[in-house]
Structures are given as structure tokens and as C-alpha cells.
Short mmCIF file of C-alpha atoms in Angstrom, two decimals:
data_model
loop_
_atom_site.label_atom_id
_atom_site.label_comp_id
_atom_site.label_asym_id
_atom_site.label_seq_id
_atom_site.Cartn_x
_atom_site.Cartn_y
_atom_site.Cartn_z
CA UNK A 752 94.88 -71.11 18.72
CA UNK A 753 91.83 -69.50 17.89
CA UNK A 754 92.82 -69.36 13.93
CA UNK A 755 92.76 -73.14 14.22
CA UNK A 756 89.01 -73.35 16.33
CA UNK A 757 87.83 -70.83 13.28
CA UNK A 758 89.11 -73.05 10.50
CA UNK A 759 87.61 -75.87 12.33
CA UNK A 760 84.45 -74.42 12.82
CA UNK A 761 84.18 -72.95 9.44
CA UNK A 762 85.54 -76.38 7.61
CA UNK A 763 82.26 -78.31 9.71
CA UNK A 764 79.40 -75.78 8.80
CA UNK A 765 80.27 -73.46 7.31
CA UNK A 766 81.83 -75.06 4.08
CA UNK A 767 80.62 -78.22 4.65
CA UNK A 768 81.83 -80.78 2.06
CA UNK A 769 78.07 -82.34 1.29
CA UNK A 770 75.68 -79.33 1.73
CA UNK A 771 78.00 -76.77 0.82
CA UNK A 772 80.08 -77.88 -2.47
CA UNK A 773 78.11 -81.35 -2.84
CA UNK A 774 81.77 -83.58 -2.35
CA UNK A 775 81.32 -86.80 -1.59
CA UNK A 776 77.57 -86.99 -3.03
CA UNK A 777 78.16 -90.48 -4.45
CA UNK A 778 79.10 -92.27 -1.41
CA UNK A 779 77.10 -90.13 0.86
CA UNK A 780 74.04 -91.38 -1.68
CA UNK A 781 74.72 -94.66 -1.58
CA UNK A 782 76.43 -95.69 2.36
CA UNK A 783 73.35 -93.74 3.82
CA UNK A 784 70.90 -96.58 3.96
CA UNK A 785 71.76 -97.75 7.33
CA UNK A 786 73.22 -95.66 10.39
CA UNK A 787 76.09 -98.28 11.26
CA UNK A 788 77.37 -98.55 7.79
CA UNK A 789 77.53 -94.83 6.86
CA UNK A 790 79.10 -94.90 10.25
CA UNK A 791 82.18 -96.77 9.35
CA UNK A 792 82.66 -95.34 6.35
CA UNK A 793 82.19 -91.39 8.27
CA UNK A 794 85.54 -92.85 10.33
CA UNK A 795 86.97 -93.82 7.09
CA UNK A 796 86.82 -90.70 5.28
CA UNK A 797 87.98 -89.00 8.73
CA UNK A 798 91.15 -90.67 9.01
CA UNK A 799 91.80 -90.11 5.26
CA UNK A 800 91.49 -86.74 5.21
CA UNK A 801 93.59 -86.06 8.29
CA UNK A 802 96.29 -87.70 6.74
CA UNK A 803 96.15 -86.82 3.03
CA UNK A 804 95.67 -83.15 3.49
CA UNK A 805 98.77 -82.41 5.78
CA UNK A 806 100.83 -84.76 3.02
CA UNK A 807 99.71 -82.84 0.23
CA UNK A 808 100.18 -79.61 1.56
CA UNK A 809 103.46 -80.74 2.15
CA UNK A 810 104.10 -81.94 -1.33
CA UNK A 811 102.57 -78.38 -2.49
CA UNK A 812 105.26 -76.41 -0.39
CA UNK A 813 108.40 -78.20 -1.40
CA UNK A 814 107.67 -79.96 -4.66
CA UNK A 815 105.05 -78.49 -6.69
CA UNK A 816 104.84 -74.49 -6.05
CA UNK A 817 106.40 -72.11 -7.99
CA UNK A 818 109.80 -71.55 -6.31
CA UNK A 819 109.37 -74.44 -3.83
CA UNK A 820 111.80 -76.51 -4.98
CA UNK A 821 114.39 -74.08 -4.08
CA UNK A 822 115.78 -76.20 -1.45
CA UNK A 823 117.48 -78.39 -3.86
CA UNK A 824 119.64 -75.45 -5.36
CA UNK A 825 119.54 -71.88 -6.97
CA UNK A 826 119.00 -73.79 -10.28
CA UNK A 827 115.46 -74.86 -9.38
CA UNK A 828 114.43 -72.09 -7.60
CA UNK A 829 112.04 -70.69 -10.65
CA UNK A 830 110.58 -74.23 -11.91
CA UNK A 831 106.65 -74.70 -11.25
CA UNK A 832 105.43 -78.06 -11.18
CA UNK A 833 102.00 -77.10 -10.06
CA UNK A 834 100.42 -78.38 -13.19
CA UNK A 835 101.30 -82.58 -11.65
CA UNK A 836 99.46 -81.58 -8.77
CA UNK A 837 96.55 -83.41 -9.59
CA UNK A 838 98.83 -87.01 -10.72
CA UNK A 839 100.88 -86.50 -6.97
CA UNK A 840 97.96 -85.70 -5.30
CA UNK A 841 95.91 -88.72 -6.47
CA UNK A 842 98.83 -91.03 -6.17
CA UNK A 843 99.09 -89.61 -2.36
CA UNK A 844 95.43 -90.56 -2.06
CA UNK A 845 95.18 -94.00 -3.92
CA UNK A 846 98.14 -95.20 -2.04
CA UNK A 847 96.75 -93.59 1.78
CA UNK A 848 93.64 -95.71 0.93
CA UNK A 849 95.30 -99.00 0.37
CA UNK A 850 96.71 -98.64 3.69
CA UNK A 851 93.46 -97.77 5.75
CA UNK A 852 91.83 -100.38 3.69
CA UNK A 853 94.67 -103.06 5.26
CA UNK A 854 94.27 -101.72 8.55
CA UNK A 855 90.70 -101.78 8.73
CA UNK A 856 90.58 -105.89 7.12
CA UNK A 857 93.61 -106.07 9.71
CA UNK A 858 91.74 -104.81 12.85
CA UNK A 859 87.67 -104.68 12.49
CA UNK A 860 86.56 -107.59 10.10
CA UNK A 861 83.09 -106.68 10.15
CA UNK A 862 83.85 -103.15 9.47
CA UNK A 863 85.37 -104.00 6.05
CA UNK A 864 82.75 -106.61 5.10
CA UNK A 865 80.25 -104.30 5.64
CA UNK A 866 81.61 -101.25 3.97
CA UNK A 867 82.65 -103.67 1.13
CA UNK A 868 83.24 -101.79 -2.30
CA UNK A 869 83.35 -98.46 -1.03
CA UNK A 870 86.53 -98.54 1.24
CA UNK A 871 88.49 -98.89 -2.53
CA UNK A 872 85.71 -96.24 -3.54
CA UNK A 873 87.34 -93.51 -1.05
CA UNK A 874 89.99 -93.26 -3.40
CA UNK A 875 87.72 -91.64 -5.70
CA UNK A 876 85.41 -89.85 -3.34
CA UNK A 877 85.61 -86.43 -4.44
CA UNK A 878 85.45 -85.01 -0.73
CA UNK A 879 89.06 -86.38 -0.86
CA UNK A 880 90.20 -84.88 -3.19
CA UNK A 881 88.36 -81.83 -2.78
CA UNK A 882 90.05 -81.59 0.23
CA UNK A 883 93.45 -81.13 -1.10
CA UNK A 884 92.81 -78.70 -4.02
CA UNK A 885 90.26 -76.63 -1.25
CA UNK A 886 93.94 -76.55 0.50
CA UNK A 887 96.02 -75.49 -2.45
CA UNK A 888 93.18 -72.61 -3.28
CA UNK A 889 92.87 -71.29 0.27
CA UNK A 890 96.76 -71.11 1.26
CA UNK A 891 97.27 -72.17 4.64
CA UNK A 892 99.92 -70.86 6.79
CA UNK A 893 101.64 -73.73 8.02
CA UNK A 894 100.83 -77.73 8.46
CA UNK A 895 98.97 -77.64 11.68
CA UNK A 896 96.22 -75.15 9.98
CA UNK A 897 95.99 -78.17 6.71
CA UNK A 898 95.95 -80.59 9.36
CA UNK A 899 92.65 -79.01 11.15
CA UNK A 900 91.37 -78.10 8.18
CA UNK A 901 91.39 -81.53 7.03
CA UNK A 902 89.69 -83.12 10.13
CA UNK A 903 87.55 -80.55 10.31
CA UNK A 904 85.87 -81.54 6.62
CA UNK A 905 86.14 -84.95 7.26
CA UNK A 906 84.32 -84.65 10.11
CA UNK A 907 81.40 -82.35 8.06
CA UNK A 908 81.44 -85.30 5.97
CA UNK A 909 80.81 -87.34 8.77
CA UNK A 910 77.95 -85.41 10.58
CA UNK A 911 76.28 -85.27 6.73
CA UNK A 912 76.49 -88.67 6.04
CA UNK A 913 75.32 -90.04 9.70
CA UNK A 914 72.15 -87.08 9.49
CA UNK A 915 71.31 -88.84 6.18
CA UNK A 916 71.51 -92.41 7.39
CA UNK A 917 69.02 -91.66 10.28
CA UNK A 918 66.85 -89.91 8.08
CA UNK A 919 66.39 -92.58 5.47
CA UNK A 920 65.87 -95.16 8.22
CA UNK A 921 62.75 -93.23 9.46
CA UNK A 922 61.87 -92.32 6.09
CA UNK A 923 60.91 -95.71 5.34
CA UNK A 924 57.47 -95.96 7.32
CA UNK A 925 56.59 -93.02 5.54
CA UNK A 926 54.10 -92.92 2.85
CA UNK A 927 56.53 -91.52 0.27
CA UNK A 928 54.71 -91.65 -3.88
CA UNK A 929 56.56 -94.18 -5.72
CA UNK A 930 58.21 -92.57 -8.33
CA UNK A 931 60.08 -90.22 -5.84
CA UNK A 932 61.11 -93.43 -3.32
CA UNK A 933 64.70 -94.32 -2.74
CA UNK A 934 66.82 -91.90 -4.50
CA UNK A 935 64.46 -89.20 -5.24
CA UNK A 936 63.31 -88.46 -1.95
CA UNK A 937 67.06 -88.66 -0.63
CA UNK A 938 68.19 -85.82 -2.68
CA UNK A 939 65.10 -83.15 -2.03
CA UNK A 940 66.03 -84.29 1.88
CA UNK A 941 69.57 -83.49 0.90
CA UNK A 942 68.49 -79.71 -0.82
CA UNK A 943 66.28 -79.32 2.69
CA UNK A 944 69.27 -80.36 5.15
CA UNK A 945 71.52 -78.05 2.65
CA UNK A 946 69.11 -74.78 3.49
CA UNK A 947 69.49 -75.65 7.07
CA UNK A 948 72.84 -75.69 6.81
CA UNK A 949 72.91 -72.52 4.98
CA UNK A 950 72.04 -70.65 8.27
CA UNK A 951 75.50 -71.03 9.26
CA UNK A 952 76.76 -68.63 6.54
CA UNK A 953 76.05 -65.85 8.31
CA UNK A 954 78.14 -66.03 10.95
CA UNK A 955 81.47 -64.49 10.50
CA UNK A 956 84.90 -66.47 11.83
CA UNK B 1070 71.26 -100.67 -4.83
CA UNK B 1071 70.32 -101.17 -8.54
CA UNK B 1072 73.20 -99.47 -9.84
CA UNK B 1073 75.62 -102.55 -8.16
CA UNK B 1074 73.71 -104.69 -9.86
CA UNK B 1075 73.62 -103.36 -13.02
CA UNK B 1076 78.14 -102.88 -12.52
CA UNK B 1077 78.11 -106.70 -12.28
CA UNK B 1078 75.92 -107.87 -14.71
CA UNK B 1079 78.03 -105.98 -16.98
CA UNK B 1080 81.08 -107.25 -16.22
CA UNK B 1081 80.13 -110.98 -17.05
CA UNK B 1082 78.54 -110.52 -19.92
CA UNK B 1083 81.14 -110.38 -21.95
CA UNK B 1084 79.97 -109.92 -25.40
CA UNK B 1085 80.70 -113.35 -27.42
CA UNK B 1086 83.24 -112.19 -30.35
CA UNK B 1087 81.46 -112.66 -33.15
CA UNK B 1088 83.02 -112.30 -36.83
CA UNK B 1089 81.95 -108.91 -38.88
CA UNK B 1090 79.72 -106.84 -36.36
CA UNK B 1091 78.64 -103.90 -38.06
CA UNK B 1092 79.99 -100.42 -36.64
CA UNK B 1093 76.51 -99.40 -35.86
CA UNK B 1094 74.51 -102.15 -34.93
CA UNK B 1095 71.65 -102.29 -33.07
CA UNK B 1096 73.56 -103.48 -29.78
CA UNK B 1097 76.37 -101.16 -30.14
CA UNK B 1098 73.13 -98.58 -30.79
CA UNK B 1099 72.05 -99.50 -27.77
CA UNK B 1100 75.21 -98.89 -25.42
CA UNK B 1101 74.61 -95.36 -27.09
CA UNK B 1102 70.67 -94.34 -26.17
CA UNK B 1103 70.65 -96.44 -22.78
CA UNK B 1104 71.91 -94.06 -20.63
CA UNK B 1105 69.89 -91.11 -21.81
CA UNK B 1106 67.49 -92.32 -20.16
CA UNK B 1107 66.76 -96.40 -18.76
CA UNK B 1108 70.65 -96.65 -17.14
CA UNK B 1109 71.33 -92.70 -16.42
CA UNK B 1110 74.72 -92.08 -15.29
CA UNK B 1111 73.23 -89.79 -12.38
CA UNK B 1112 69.59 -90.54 -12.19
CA UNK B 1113 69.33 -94.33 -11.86
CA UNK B 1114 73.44 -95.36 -12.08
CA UNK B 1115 73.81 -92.14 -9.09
CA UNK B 1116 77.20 -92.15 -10.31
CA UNK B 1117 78.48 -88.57 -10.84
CA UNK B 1118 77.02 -86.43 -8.90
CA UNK B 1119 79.55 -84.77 -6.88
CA UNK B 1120 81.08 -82.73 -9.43
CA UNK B 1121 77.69 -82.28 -10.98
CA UNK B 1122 75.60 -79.93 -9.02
CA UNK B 1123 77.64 -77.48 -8.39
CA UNK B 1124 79.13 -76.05 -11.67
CA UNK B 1125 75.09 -75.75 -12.59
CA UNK B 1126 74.25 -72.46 -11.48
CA UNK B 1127 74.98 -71.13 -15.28
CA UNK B 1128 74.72 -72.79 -18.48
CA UNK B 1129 77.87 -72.04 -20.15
CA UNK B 1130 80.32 -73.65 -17.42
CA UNK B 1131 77.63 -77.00 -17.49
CA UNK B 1132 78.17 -76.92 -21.48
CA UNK B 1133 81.64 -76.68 -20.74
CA UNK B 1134 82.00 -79.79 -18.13
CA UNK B 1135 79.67 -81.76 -20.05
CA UNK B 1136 82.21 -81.68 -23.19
CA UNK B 1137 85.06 -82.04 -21.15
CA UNK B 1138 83.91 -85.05 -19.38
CA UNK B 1139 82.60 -86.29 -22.96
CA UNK B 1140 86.68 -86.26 -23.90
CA UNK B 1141 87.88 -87.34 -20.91
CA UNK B 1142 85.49 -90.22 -20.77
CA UNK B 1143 85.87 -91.54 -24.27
CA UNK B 1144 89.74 -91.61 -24.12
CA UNK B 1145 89.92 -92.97 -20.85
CA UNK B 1146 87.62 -95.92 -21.84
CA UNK B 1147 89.54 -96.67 -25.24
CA UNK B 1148 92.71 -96.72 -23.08
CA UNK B 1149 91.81 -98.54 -20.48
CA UNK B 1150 90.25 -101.09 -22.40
CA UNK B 1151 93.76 -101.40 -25.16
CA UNK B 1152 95.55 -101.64 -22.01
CA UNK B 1153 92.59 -104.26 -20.32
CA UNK B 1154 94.79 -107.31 -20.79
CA UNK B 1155 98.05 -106.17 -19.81
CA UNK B 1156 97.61 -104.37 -16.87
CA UNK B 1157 97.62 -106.45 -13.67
CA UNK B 1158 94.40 -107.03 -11.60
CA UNK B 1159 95.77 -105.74 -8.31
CA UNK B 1160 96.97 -102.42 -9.50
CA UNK B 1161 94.12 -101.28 -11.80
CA UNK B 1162 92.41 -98.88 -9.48
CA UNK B 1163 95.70 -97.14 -10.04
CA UNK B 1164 96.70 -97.59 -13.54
CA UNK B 1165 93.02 -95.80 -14.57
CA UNK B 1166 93.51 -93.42 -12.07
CA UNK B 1167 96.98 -92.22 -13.84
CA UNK B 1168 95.28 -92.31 -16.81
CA UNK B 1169 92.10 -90.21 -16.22
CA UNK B 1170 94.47 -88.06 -14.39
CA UNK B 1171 96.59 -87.18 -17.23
CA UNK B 1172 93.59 -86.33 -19.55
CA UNK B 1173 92.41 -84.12 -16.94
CA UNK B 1174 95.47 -82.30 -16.99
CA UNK B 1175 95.22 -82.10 -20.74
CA UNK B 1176 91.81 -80.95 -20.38
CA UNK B 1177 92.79 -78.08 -17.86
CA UNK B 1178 95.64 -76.74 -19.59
CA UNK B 1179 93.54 -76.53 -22.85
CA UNK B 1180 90.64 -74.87 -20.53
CA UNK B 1181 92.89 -72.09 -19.01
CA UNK B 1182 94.73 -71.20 -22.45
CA UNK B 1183 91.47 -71.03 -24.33
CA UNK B 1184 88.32 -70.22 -22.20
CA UNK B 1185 90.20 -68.72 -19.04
CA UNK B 1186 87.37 -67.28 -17.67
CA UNK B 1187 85.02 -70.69 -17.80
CA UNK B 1188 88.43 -71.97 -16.29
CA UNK B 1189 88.16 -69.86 -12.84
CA UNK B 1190 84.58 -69.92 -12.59
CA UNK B 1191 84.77 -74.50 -12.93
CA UNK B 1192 88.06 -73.77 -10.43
CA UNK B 1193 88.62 -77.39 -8.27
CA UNK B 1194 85.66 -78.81 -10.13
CA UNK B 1195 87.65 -79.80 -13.05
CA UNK B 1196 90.48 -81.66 -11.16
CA UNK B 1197 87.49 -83.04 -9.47
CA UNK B 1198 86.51 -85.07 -13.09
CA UNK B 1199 89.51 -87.53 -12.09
CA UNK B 1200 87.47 -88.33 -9.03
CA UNK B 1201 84.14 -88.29 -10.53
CA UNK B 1202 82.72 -91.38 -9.94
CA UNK B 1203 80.96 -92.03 -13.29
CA UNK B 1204 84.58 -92.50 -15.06
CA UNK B 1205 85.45 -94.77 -12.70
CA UNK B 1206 82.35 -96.65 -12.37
CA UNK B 1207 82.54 -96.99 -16.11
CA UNK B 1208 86.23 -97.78 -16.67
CA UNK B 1209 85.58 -100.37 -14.13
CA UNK B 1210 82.81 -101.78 -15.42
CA UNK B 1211 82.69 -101.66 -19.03
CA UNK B 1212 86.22 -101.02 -20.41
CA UNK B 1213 87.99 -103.37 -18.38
CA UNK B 1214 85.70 -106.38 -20.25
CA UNK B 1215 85.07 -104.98 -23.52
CA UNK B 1216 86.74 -104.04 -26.63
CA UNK B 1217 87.57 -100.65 -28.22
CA UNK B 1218 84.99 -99.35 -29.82
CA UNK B 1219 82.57 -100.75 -28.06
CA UNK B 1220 84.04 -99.13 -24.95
CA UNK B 1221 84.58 -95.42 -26.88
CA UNK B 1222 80.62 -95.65 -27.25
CA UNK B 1223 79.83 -96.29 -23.81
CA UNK B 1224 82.00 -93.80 -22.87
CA UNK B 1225 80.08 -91.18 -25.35
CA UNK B 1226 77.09 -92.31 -24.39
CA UNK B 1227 77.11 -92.46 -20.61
CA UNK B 1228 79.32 -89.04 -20.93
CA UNK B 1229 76.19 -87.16 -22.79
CA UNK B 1230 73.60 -89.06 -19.95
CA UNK B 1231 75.36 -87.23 -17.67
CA UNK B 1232 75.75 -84.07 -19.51
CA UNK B 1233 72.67 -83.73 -20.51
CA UNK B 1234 71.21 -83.69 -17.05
CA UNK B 1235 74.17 -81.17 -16.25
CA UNK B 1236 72.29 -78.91 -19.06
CA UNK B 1237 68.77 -79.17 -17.81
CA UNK B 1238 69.61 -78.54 -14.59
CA UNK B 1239 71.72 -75.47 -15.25
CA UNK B 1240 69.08 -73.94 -17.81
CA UNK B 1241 66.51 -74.15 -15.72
CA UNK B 1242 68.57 -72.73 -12.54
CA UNK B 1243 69.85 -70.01 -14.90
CA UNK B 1244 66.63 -68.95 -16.51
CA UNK B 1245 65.02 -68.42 -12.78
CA UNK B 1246 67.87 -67.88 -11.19
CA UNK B 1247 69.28 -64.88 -12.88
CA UNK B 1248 66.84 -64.47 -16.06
CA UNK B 1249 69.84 -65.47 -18.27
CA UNK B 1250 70.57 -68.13 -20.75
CA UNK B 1251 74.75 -68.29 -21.54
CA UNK B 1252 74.89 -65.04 -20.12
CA UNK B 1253 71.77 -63.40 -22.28
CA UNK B 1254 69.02 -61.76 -20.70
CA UNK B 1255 65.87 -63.77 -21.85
CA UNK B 1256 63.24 -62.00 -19.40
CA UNK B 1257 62.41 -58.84 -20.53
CA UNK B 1258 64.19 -55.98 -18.68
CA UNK B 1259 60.50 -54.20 -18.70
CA UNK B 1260 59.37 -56.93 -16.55
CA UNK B 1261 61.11 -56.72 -13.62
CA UNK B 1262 60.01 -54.87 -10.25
CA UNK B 1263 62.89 -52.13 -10.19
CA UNK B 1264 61.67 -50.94 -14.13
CA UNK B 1265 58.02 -50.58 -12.61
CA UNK B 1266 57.31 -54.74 -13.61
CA UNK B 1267 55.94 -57.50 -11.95
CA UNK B 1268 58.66 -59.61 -11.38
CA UNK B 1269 61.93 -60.40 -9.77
CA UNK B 1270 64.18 -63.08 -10.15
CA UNK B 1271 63.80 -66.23 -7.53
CA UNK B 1272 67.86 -65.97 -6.31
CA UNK B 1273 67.25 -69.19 -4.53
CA UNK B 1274 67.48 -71.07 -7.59
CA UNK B 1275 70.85 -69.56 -7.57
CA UNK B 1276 71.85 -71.40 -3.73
CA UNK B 1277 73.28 -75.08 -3.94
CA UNK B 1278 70.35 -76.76 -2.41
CA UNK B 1279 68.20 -76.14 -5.12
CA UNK B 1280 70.53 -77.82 -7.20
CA UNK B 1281 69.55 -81.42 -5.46
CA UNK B 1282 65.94 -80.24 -5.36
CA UNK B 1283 66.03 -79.76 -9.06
CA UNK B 1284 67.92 -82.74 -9.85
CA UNK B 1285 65.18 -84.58 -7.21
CA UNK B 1286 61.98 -83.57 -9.16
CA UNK B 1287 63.93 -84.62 -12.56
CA UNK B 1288 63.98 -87.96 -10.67
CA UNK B 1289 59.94 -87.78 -10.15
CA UNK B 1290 59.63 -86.96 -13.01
CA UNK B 1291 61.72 -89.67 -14.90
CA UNK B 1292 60.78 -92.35 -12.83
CA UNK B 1293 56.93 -91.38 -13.03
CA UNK B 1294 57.01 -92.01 -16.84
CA UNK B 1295 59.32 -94.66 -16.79
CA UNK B 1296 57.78 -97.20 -14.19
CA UNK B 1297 60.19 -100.07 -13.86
CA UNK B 1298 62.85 -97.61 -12.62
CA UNK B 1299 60.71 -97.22 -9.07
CA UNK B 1300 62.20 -99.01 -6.21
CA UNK B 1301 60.87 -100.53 -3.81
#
């Protein structure tokens, strides 16, 4: 139990998607102008991750590791299909984001209209993705440990993108120069909210 | 968000097919030189920049990217765009995913069997080049309208935008960082503190926020010379 609280912990601040390996930057950049929106699409990326990681460690374990296909018979118990691993992983992904995007038109209206282009756009979030190949490099121990780690990033994702959002919204009275409004500003914010986050590092889980 | 704007304008202005246009005209010119620096892949399009900031600590792994995004970006837009009127509407999103995918691939196996070391130090960022949103941004907006060649030299062009920003960033986080260039040492070793110098190398260039702080001034300093890029 307290393997799982670590990975969570560590997944959230430790190495958060945005501040720590910069995943997600282009949505994060460009869903952070208002709170509600970057809201939504913080939920989004949530759900997404919960579910893709677990499948694709899955996936890893009995289809695409060295020796993992073993199940089928002694005859495949030396083939490595790890080299696919980015196709099946992206298909897992493309095809787990057609279905939140049908739930989501299905159930909230205003949720999709408002997060518009970049519900398709998950599909190619990096932080996705990242996700799963952060899971193949680190070696989990079983499903439950990809499953927390997965909701623990998304949810670093979320606490990024939110931060951001609430940020620019106050930013805006401010009397920033012109030439470093909008998107300038937003990344030198972005370095600044990184070095906080760098704090955690120290700690040791 | 200016870079929406400039996606759709793109898409409907399909170029009229005209009999005979030179290889190198001045519009095809064009699709080359814009994104250097008016319609930057990362600075104005902010397409890109997830995979982009963190392979920048050193120069060689930025060269690296930069090339293999060049490839992957110039096949995947003449592809995409042979295959532009066969491939149904509704499954396009995956059709160029496959696609990009498989070049990655291509691209990974060729980095681990030639430059294995470059290979380890890039680790997940590589894979990451299928989701890296300038190739899809690009795919989506240019080759899915536009012919051939006209799509291979957006896909050069907005491939070296990006890269080139990739190797500014990473020479100038090297060069403080560590007092390297590809893995030289450029600041005298006489110099530093420990040989009885005055200096000592700033190892916060080194830490991943300085990476967005870098990439934030280049904004300033873009956008101060170039004034119709400000927004408002």
C-alpha cells in the first residue's frame, strides 16, 4: 500500500508531466486561457491516462516483451515485438480517445463545445503517450502500480494546467511589455512554476 | 489563438492548379523561409514544444532530433498528401498517425544501430516525435489540401523552424550550462574557480525550467523585432 501512495506522490510532483519532462506543453499552452476550459480538458486527460496506461502495460506484458508471448506456446517464447510498441500503443490511444470524445458529446454538451479541437488533440498530447513509454522504462510490478501511476500523472497534468489557467487570467490586468504578451510571458511563468516545483526533488519516496 | 487561425486559412486556400509552376518559385520559396521566422512552428504556430525542451540541455542530441524530425516530417507530408484523396475523412487522425508512427520506428531503429549513445540519452523523446504536435498540425493542415511537392517543402521548412530553435536553445544552454559545445570544452579550463579562475559554470542552465525561460526571451526577442507578431 504504501509503494502505491509513493508512486502516486512521486508521479504528481515529483515527475510531474509539465514542469518536470515538459509533456503535454502544447495543450497545456494553448487550453490555459480560461480556468473552466483547461478544467475540462484536466478531466479529460485524467480519464485517459487511467485507462491507457493499465492497457498498455498490459499489451507490454503479454504481447510485446521479449518472452511475453510465451503463453501462446514454447515456439514463441523467444520472439520480441517490442519494436511495434509505439504503432499498438498509439492505436490503444487514438482509439481510447474516440471513445471519451463520444462520451463526453454523449453526456456534457457544453463540455465538448467548449474544449472543441483539442478533445481529438489528446490523441496526440504527448503526456499520453509519455505516459505509456514512462511505464515501459520504469517496469512496474503489476497492473495496480501502472494503474496509479497513470492517475497519478494525469492528475500532475491536471494541477499544471488549472495553476496556469488562473495565472493567465490574473495576468491580464497586468502591465506586461508587448512583445513578451500572450505566449511569451506564459512560458517564463511556466520556467518559474517549474523551479517551484523543483523543490519537490529532494524529497526521497 | 493565432495559430488556429492561421490552420484554417490554410486549409481553404487551396492553391488554384495552374499549368507549368516552376520547382522553385517564389510561392513554393515562400512555404520554405516562412516558418523560420513570420509562422514559427514553436514560437508563433506553439506547435511542438513538448518534445522540444527537453532533449536541449546538449547540442548534439538537439542536432540529432532536429534531423530526425526533418525526415520524419518530409515523408510523412508527401505520404499523407499521395494518400489525401483516398483516405476517408473520418479515419484520418488515424491513418497519419500509422504513418508517422512507422517512420518513427524507422527512425529509432536507424538511431540505436548507428548513434546508440544519442539513442539512450533522446530515450522516450523520440517515440514522442509521433505525438509531437507540429507533424500533426502540419499533416493536418497542409498535406491533407495540397500536392506533393508542395507538401515535402512545407514539411522541410516547418521541420528546420523548429529545429533551428531546438539548436539555439541547446547551444546556448550548453555553452553556460556545462562550458561545452557537442561535447568540446570552449571555456578555457584556466578560467574556472577550481584551476585558481574566475568562473564557474551557471548549472541552472542545465535544470528544465530554464529551458522555457530561454525559449521565453527568444519569444521577446522575436516578437520585439518583428511587431505584427504581438498579441493583443
Amino acid at each position: 500500500m504504501q509503494e502505491l501512495v509513493n508512486i502516486f506522490a512521486k508521479a504528481i510532483f515529483i515527475d510531474n508531466m509539465v514542469f518536470a519532462y515538459f509533456l503535454g506543453m502544447c495543450s497545456y499552452l494553448a487550453v490555459s486561457k480560461k480556468v473552466s476550459t483547461s478544467f475540462g480538458l484536466g478531466i479529460a486527460v485524467v480519464f485517459v491516462l487511467t485507462v491507457t496506461v493499465p492497457t498498455n502495460y498490459l499489451l507490454q506484458n503479454f504481447v510485446l516483451q521479449e518472452g511475453a508471448l510465451a503463453w501462446i506456446g514454447p515456439n514463441f517464447a523467444d520472439v520480441d515485438l517490442s519494436f511495434l510498441s509505439f504503432i499498438l500503443f498509439i492505436a490503444v490511444i487514438a482509439s481510447m480517445v474516440q471513445l471519451v470524445e463520444m462520451l463526453v458529446e454523449k453526456f456534457s454538451p457544453a463540455l465538448y463545445g467548449a474544449l472543441g479541437i483539442f478533445l481529438p488533440l489528446i490523441a496526440v498530447n504527448c503526456a499520453i503517450l509519455g505516459g505509456s513509454l514512462f511505464m515501459q522504462e520504469r517496469n512496474y510490478a503489476n497492473i495496480t502500480e501502472a494503474t496509479v501511476f497513470g492517475f497519478g500523472s494525469g492528475i500532475g497534468f491536471f494541477i499544471a494546467i488549472v495553476a496556469i489557467a488562473a495565472i493567465r487570467e490574473k495576468i491580464q490586468y497586468s502591465n506586461v511589455p508587448a512583445p513578451l504578451k500572450g505566449l511569451g510571458i506564459t512560458f517564463i511563468v511556466t520556467g518559474l512554476m517549474g523551479i517551484g516545483f523543483m523543490s519537490f526533488m529532494g524529497i526521497k519516496l | 489563438m493565432a495559430d488556429v487561425d492561421v490552420l484554417e486559412k490554410e486549409v481553404v486556400e487551396k492553391p488554384v492548379p495552374k499549368p507549368k509552376e516552376p520547382l522553385f518559385s517564389k510561392k513554393n520559396r515562400k512555404l520554405l523561409s516562412d516558418p523560420f521566422d513570420d509562422n514559427n512552428p514553436i514560437t508563433v504556430q506553439v506547435l511542438g514544444i513538448c518534445s522540444a525542451l527537453a532533449i536541449t540541455v546538449k547540442l548534439q542530441p538537439a542536432i540529432v532530433m532536429a534531423l530526425s524530425v526533418v525526415f520524419v516530417m518530409a515523408s510523412g507530408n508527401v505520404i499523407i498528401s499521395l494518400l489525401r484523396n483516398f483516405v476517408p475523412n473520418r479515419i484520418r487522425i488515424i491513418v497519419q498517425l500509422v504513418v508517422v508512427a512507422s517512420l518513427v520506428v524507422l527512425v529509432d531503429q536507424v538511431l540505436k544501430a548507428f548513434v546508440y549513445d544519442v539513442s539512450k540519452e533522446l530515450a522516450v523523446f523520440v517515440g514522442l516525435i509521433i505525438t509531437n504536435c507540429i507533424i500533426m498540425g502540419r499533416l493536418e493542415a497542409f498535406a491533407l489540401g495540397n500536392k506533393p511537392w508542395r507538401s515535402f517543402l512545407d514539411g522541410i521548412g516547418n521541420a528546420w523552424g523548429y529545429g533551428i530553435i531546438l539548436i539555439i536553445v541547446a547551444f546556448f544552454r550548453e555553452l553556460f550550462g556545462s562550458g561545452q559545445l557537442m561535447g568540446y570544452q570552449i571555456v578555457p579550463e584556466s578560467w574556472y574557480l577550481a584551476n585558481g579562475g574566475f568562473y564557474s559554470d551557471n548549472g541552472f542552465m542545465l535544470l528544465p525550467p530554464m529551458a522555457l525561460i530561454t525559449v521565453g526571451v527568444l519569444i521577446w526577442i522575436q516578437r520585439a523585432r518583428n511587431t505584427k507578431l504581438i498579441e493583443d
